[in-house]
Amino acid sequence: GAVVSQHPSWVICKSGTSVKIECRSLDFQATTMFWYRQFPKQSLMLMATSNEGSKATYEQGVEKDKFLINHASLTLSTLTVTSAHPEDSSFYICSARTDSYNEQFFGPGTRLTVL
Amino acid sequence: SQQGEEDPQALSIQEGENATMNCSYKTSINNLQWYRQNSGRGLVHLILIRSNEREKHSGRLRVTLDTSKKSSSLLITASRAADTASYFCATAAGVGGHAGGTSYGKLTFGQGTILTVHP
């Protein structure tokens, strides 16, 4: 099956620093990647949709200048949390899809803790 | 916005019993999917049912879809302790989404059901 990886799997940083999370599709080319955020005991909330080579589409209420998304290639998308604050602490999950499949393949998630 | 609502929010059963989780949604859909998530981990895709299907089986899983009621159910038969996890339904947009469009394939997740199966 299609595999999506995320790196790092967890990160702890100080308030005010920026953190970059990578999402890679390992064995297929992802035309679209999605970024989700999940707070403890809650569901996944879609943050943004990114298509290779174009600007990401952000969901209402998500600050695009704070959560920078770059979908540089068909196998890599990055999410950068700029000037992170404790309220940004969450579980960030990416998924990838290709037009060949009707299914999204999810990464294992990245646990971000901002001190 | 989250359109999926699931019930129950939490379900506790004994091993061997069946577990039924329900999901309701509000807008038209292309398909509905069920996912499983173990604590602190990523999502595992369980099953996808298209809008023109009414029932689907996969091993111990049975999913139904009633588009007239905008609801779906997931039944896990003969549950095992290893089935303990959170279960989410997710809907993919229907009318208006087209292949290659930025919103195509966008999933909206339900609130989830926390299933605990006691050995």
Short mmCIF file of C-alpha atoms in Angstrom, two decimals:
data_model
loop_
_atom_site.label_atom_id
_atom_site.label_comp_id
_atom_site.label_asym_id
_atom_site.label_seq_id
_atom_site.Cartn_x
_atom_site.Cartn_y
_atom_site.Cartn_z
CA GLY A 1 0.00 0.00 0.00
CA ALA A 2 0.94 3.64 -0.31
CA VAL A 3 3.16 4.94 2.46
CA VAL A 4 3.38 8.46 3.81
CA SER A 5 6.06 9.45 6.26
CA GLN A 6 6.42 12.45 8.51
CA HIS A 7 9.50 13.90 10.10
CA PRO A 8 10.06 14.51 12.89
CA SER A 9 7.69 12.25 14.80
CA TRP A 10 7.89 14.56 17.77
CA VAL A 11 9.48 17.91 18.52
CA ILE A 12 9.80 20.11 21.58
CA CYS A 13 10.69 23.74 21.07
CA LYS A 14 10.79 27.04 22.91
CA SER A 15 8.14 29.65 22.42
CA GLY A 16 8.99 31.99 19.55
CA THR A 17 10.93 29.52 17.47
CA SER A 18 9.88 28.09 14.12
CA VAL A 19 9.40 24.42 13.47
CA LYS A 20 9.34 22.64 10.12
CA ILE A 21 7.49 19.36 9.62
CA GLU A 22 8.02 17.28 6.51
CA CYS A 23 5.50 15.02 4.84
CA ARG A 24 6.69 12.60 2.17
CA SER A 25 4.88 10.14 -0.04
CA LEU A 26 7.35 7.30 -0.34
CA ASP A 27 6.05 5.17 -3.17
CA PHE A 28 3.68 7.34 -5.12
CA GLN A 29 3.41 10.85 -6.46
CA ALA A 30 0.99 12.95 -4.48
CA THR A 31 -0.85 15.56 -6.49
CA THR A 32 -2.49 16.84 -3.33
CA MET A 33 -1.40 16.86 0.28
CA PHE A 34 -3.49 17.84 3.26
CA TRP A 35 -2.44 19.09 6.67
CA TYR A 36 -4.54 18.42 9.75
CA ARG A 37 -4.26 19.41 13.38
CA GLN A 38 -5.59 17.32 16.22
CA PHE A 39 -5.87 18.47 19.82
CA PRO A 40 -6.03 15.88 22.61
CA LYS A 41 -9.21 13.82 22.60
CA GLN A 42 -10.53 15.74 19.61
CA SER A 43 -11.02 15.03 15.96
CA LEU A 44 -8.84 16.05 13.04
CA MET A 45 -9.31 19.56 11.77
CA LEU A 46 -8.22 20.30 8.24
CA MET A 47 -5.80 23.21 8.15
CA ALA A 48 -4.92 23.46 4.49
CA THR A 49 -4.78 21.72 1.16
CA SER A 50 -1.68 21.94 -0.97
CA ASN A 51 -1.20 21.06 -4.59
CA GLU A 52 2.26 20.62 -6.06
CA GLY A 53 3.55 23.83 -7.54
CA SER A 54 0.75 26.07 -6.36
CA LYS A 55 -0.17 28.01 -3.25
CA ALA A 56 -1.89 26.19 -0.45
CA THR A 57 -5.58 26.71 0.22
CA TYR A 58 -6.18 27.41 3.88
CA GLU A 59 -9.30 26.65 5.85
CA GLN A 60 -11.19 29.44 7.49
CA GLY A 61 -9.54 30.56 10.69
CA VAL A 62 -6.10 29.18 9.86
CA GLU A 63 -3.43 31.87 9.61
CA LYS A 64 -1.46 31.34 6.43
CA ASP A 65 1.40 33.54 7.63
CA LYS A 66 1.76 31.42 10.74
CA PHE A 67 1.44 28.03 9.12
CA LEU A 68 3.57 28.14 6.00
CA ILE A 69 3.03 25.30 3.57
CA ASN A 70 5.32 24.44 0.72
CA HIS A 71 4.51 21.63 -1.70
CA ALA A 72 7.79 21.72 -3.60
CA SER A 73 7.55 18.37 -5.34
CA LEU A 74 5.13 15.54 -5.96
CA THR A 75 6.55 13.66 -2.99
CA LEU A 76 7.22 16.37 -0.42
CA SER A 77 5.19 18.96 1.43
CA THR A 78 6.39 20.93 4.42
CA LEU A 79 4.50 22.73 7.16
CA THR A 80 6.39 25.42 9.05
CA VAL A 81 4.90 26.69 12.28
CA THR A 82 6.38 30.15 12.62
CA SER A 83 6.92 31.82 15.97
CA ALA A 84 5.36 28.90 17.76
CA HIS A 85 3.49 29.45 21.01
CA PRO A 86 2.22 26.97 23.60
CA GLU A 87 -1.27 27.07 22.08
CA ASP A 88 0.23 25.66 18.87
CA SER A 89 1.10 22.47 20.73
CA SER A 90 -0.82 19.76 18.96
CA PHE A 91 -0.60 16.62 16.86
CA TYR A 92 -0.06 17.52 13.21
CA ILE A 93 -0.99 14.94 10.62
CA CYS A 94 -0.50 15.06 6.88
CA SER A 95 -2.14 13.00 4.20
CA ALA A 96 -1.48 12.56 0.52
CA ARG A 97 -3.59 11.56 -2.40
CA THR A 98 -3.24 11.11 -6.10
CA ASP A 99 -5.92 11.30 -8.73
CA SER A 100 -5.52 7.58 -9.29
CA TYR A 101 -6.90 6.80 -5.86
CA ASN A 102 -10.07 7.82 -4.12
CA GLU A 103 -8.31 7.47 -0.81
CA GLN A 104 -6.05 9.64 1.27
CA PHE A 105 -3.00 8.04 2.82
CA PHE A 106 -2.09 9.40 6.20
CA GLY A 107 1.26 9.97 7.78
CA PRO A 108 1.98 8.84 11.34
CA GLY A 109 1.73 12.36 12.72
CA THR A 110 4.09 14.79 14.44
CA ARG A 111 3.65 15.70 18.09
CA LEU A 112 4.61 19.35 18.62
CA THR A 113 5.12 20.66 22.14
CA VAL A 114 5.90 24.33 22.56
CA LEU A 115 7.29 25.29 25.96
CA SER B 1 -16.10 23.01 9.33
CA GLN B 2 -16.73 19.68 10.98
CA GLN B 3 -19.92 18.25 9.65
CA GLY B 4 -19.69 14.73 10.92
CA GLU B 5 -21.11 13.82 14.24
CA GLU B 6 -20.63 10.45 15.78
CA ASP B 7 -22.30 8.61 18.54
CA PRO B 8 -21.67 7.33 20.96
CA GLN B 9 -18.71 9.48 21.97
CA ALA B 10 -17.41 6.57 24.01
CA LEU B 11 -18.26 2.89 23.97
CA SER B 12 -17.07 0.28 26.43
CA ILE B 13 -17.72 -3.41 25.75
CA GLN B 14 -16.42 -6.87 26.57
CA GLU B 15 -14.34 -8.92 24.20
CA GLY B 16 -16.52 -10.95 21.88
CA GLU B 17 -19.36 -8.44 21.83
CA ASN B 18 -20.28 -6.39 18.79
CA ALA B 19 -19.59 -2.66 18.64
CA THR B 20 -21.74 -0.29 16.64
CA MET B 21 -20.79 3.30 15.95
CA ASN B 22 -22.90 5.82 14.10
CA CYS B 23 -22.02 8.85 12.03
CA SER B 24 -24.23 11.61 10.68
CA TYR B 25 -23.34 14.29 8.18
CA LYS B 26 -24.99 17.32 6.67
CA THR B 27 -24.02 17.88 3.05
CA SER B 28 -23.98 15.70 -0.06
CA ILE B 29 -21.06 13.33 -0.27
CA ASN B 30 -19.05 11.41 -2.84
CA ASN B 31 -18.06 8.76 -0.36
CA LEU B 32 -17.76 8.11 3.36
CA GLN B 33 -14.76 6.53 4.97
CA TRP B 34 -14.01 5.06 8.36
CA TYR B 35 -10.65 5.37 10.03
CA ARG B 36 -9.12 3.99 13.18
CA GLN B 37 -6.59 5.76 15.35
CA ASN B 38 -4.67 4.27 18.21
CA SER B 39 -3.75 6.70 20.95
CA GLY B 40 -1.14 9.18 19.77
CA ARG B 41 -0.73 7.53 16.40
CA GLY B 42 -1.68 8.17 12.81
CA LEU B 43 -4.85 7.10 11.07
CA VAL B 44 -5.49 3.71 9.57
CA HIS B 45 -7.99 3.53 6.73
CA LEU B 46 -10.60 0.86 7.40
CA ILE B 47 -13.20 1.02 4.69
CA LEU B 48 -14.69 3.31 2.06
CA ILE B 49 -18.31 3.25 0.97
CA ARG B 50 -19.44 5.21 -2.04
CA SER B 51 -22.58 7.29 -2.10
CA ASN B 52 -24.32 4.79 -4.39
CA GLU B 53 -23.59 1.86 -2.09
CA ARG B 54 -25.70 0.84 0.88
CA GLU B 55 -23.59 -1.74 2.63
CA LYS B 56 -20.04 -2.97 2.56
CA HIS B 57 -18.13 -5.67 4.40
CA SER B 58 -14.47 -6.14 5.16
CA GLY B 59 -13.53 -8.95 7.52
CA ARG B 60 -15.19 -8.23 10.86
CA LEU B 61 -16.30 -4.79 9.69
CA ARG B 62 -19.68 -3.95 8.27
CA VAL B 63 -20.50 -0.45 7.12
CA THR B 64 -23.89 0.84 6.08
CA LEU B 65 -24.76 4.10 4.42
CA ASP B 66 -28.17 5.76 4.26
CA THR B 67 -27.90 8.85 2.11
CA SER B 68 -31.55 9.74 2.67
CA LYS B 69 -30.84 10.06 6.39
CA LYS B 70 -27.28 11.24 5.84
CA SER B 71 -25.98 8.65 8.22
CA SER B 72 -23.61 5.71 8.35
CA SER B 73 -22.84 3.00 10.83
CA LEU B 74 -19.76 0.91 11.50
CA LEU B 75 -20.23 -2.50 13.07
CA ILE B 76 -17.30 -4.43 14.44
CA THR B 77 -18.28 -8.02 15.15
CA ALA B 78 -16.66 -10.30 17.72
CA SER B 79 -14.57 -7.46 19.10
CA ARG B 80 -11.09 -7.99 20.47
CA ALA B 81 -9.05 -6.06 23.01
CA ALA B 82 -6.82 -5.00 20.10
CA ASP B 83 -9.80 -3.16 18.58
CA THR B 84 -9.51 -0.58 21.38
CA ALA B 85 -8.97 2.73 19.57
CA SER B 86 -10.73 5.86 18.38
CA TYR B 87 -12.85 5.48 15.27
CA PHE B 88 -13.62 8.36 12.95
CA CYS B 89 -15.90 8.72 9.99
CA ALA B 90 -14.89 11.12 7.26
CA THR B 91 -16.87 12.37 4.32
CA ALA B 92 -15.52 13.38 0.94
CA ALA B 93 -17.27 16.21 -0.86
CA GLY B 94 -19.94 15.41 -3.42
CA VAL B 95 -21.31 17.86 -5.98
CA GLY B 96 -18.85 20.55 -6.95
CA GLY B 97 -15.69 18.58 -6.41
CA HIS B 98 -13.80 17.55 -9.53
CA ALA B 99 -10.68 15.56 -10.07
CA GLY B 100 -7.64 17.77 -9.87
CA GLY B 101 -9.48 20.61 -8.15
CA THR B 102 -8.01 21.92 -4.94
CA SER B 103 -10.95 20.77 -2.88
CA TYR B 104 -11.25 17.39 -4.53
CA GLY B 105 -10.85 14.60 -2.05
CA LYS B 106 -11.08 16.97 0.91
CA LEU B 107 -12.22 15.04 3.96
CA THR B 108 -14.35 16.27 6.81
CA PHE B 109 -13.98 14.22 9.95
CA GLY B 110 -16.54 13.35 12.57
CA GLN B 111 -15.87 13.83 16.25
CA GLY B 112 -14.99 10.19 16.74
CA THR B 113 -15.98 7.34 19.01
CA ILE B 114 -13.57 6.05 21.63
CA LEU B 115 -13.98 2.29 21.75
CA THR B 116 -12.66 0.32 24.70
CA VAL B 117 -12.81 -3.46 24.52
CA HIS B 118 -12.18 -5.16 27.82
CA PRO B 119 -10.51 -8.57 27.74
#
